[in-house]
Amino acid sequence: MQQALSVDRQVAIIGSGVMGRGIAMVAAAAGHPVCLYDVNGPASIQALAAIRQHWQHQVGQGKLSAAQLDRLCGRLSRAEHLSQLARAGLVIEAIAEDLAAKQALFGQLEQLVLKVGRQLDIVGNMRPNGL
């Protein structure tokens, strides 16, 4: 039986579009450190800013405190290189619905697993009407 991921284990998300951002927010809210990676580096910077802005809006509505905002934002980071995800407890793929891109990414992740020499839990994410 699979056990729940310990909250001290990092959740890495590949792809920082709407789906990746949403996953990052849920993982951070659950207490996990979160690392966003996007092949388009500035996209992950924009995603972190959008997440922070969303949470700041919730502070303004009284749904979050400033201290909670700080804790949540403190759990977020970004990676500039795929290799930086090697220490994650879970890697979630959330890139565009493009079969060739997904195959290429999973090939790169396979090489990363071989390089680090340990198991890396990786899950794919696909819309029901995707590929």
PDB file of N, CA, C and O in Angstrom, residues 3-11 31-33:
ATOM      1  N   GLN A   3       1.886   4.970   0.877  1.00  0.00           N
ATOM      2  CA  GLN A   3       1.655   5.873   1.994  1.00  0.00           C
ATOM      3  C   GLN A   3       1.614   7.313   1.491  1.00  0.00           C
ATOM      4  O   GLN A   3       2.179   7.634   0.448  1.00  0.00           O
ATOM      5  N   ALA A   4       0.964   8.159   2.262  1.00  0.00           N
ATOM      6  CA  ALA A   4       0.901   9.575   1.917  1.00  0.00           C
ATOM      7  C   ALA A   4       2.303  10.176   1.957  1.00  0.00           C
ATOM      8  O   ALA A   4       3.147   9.765   2.750  1.00  0.00           O
ATOM      9  N   LEU A   5       2.524  11.138   1.110  1.00  0.00           N
ATOM     10  CA  LEU A   5       3.804  11.840   1.067  1.00  0.00           C
ATOM     11  C   LEU A   5       3.940  12.705   2.312  1.00  0.00           C
ATOM     12  O   LEU A   5       3.055  13.497   2.636  1.00  0.00           O
ATOM     13  N   SER A   6       5.043  12.544   3.019  1.00  0.00           N
ATOM     14  CA  SER A   6       5.314  13.336   4.217  1.00  0.00           C
ATOM     15  C   SER A   6       5.368  14.814   3.841  1.00  0.00           C
ATOM     16  O   SER A   6       5.895  15.175   2.782  1.00  0.00           O
ATOM     17  N   VAL A   7       4.829  15.676   4.701  1.00  0.00           N
ATOM     18  CA  VAL A   7       4.770  17.104   4.372  1.00  0.00           C
ATOM     19  C   VAL A   7       6.139  17.758   4.253  1.00  0.00           C
ATOM     20  O   VAL A   7       6.247  18.840   3.683  1.00  0.00           O
ATOM     21  N   ASP A   8       7.178  17.117   4.735  1.00  0.00           N
ATOM     22  CA  ASP A   8       8.507  17.699   4.571  1.00  0.00           C
ATOM     23  C   ASP A   8       9.117  17.373   3.206  1.00  0.00           C
ATOM     24  O   ASP A   8      10.147  17.925   2.841  1.00  0.00           O
ATOM     25  N   ARG A   9       8.458  16.506   2.445  1.00  0.00           N
ATOM     26  CA  ARG A   9       8.953  16.139   1.106  1.00  0.00           C
ATOM     27  C   ARG A   9       8.456  17.130   0.067  1.00  0.00           C
ATOM     28  O   ARG A   9       7.290  17.517   0.040  1.00  0.00           O
ATOM     29  N   GLN A  10       9.358  17.513  -0.798  1.00  0.00           N
ATOM     30  CA  GLN A  10       9.051  18.488  -1.834  1.00  0.00           C
ATOM     31  C   GLN A  10       8.168  17.889  -2.932  1.00  0.00           C
ATOM     32  O   GLN A  10       8.361  16.746  -3.341  1.00  0.00           O
ATOM     33  N   VAL A  11       7.233  18.681  -3.399  1.00  0.00           N
ATOM     34  CA  VAL A  11       6.435  18.347  -4.568  1.00  0.00           C
ATOM     35  C   VAL A  11       6.940  19.232  -5.703  1.00  0.00           C
ATOM     36  O   VAL A  11       6.954  20.456  -5.578  1.00  0.00           O
ATOM     37  N   GLY A  31       0.982  21.846   3.027  1.00  0.00           N
ATOM     38  CA  GLY A  31       2.184  21.918   3.847  1.00  0.00           C
ATOM     39  C   GLY A  31       3.475  21.505   3.166  1.00  0.00           C
ATOM     40  O   GLY A  31       4.535  21.519   3.786  1.00  0.00           O
ATOM     41  N   HIS A  32       3.410  21.140   1.894  1.00  0.00           N
ATOM     42  CA  HIS A  32       4.613  20.681   1.182  1.00  0.00           C
ATOM     43  C   HIS A  32       5.426  21.846   0.633  1.00  0.00           C
ATOM     44  O   HIS A  32       4.855  22.819   0.135  1.00  0.00           O
ATOM     45  N   PRO A  33       6.742  21.727   0.670  1.00  0.00           N
ATOM     46  CA  PRO A  33       7.546  22.647  -0.124  1.00  0.00           C
ATOM     47  C   PRO A  33       7.269  22.323  -1.594  1.00  0.00           C
ATOM     48  O   PRO A  33       7.143  21.150  -1.956  1.00  0.00           O
TER      49      PRO A  33
END
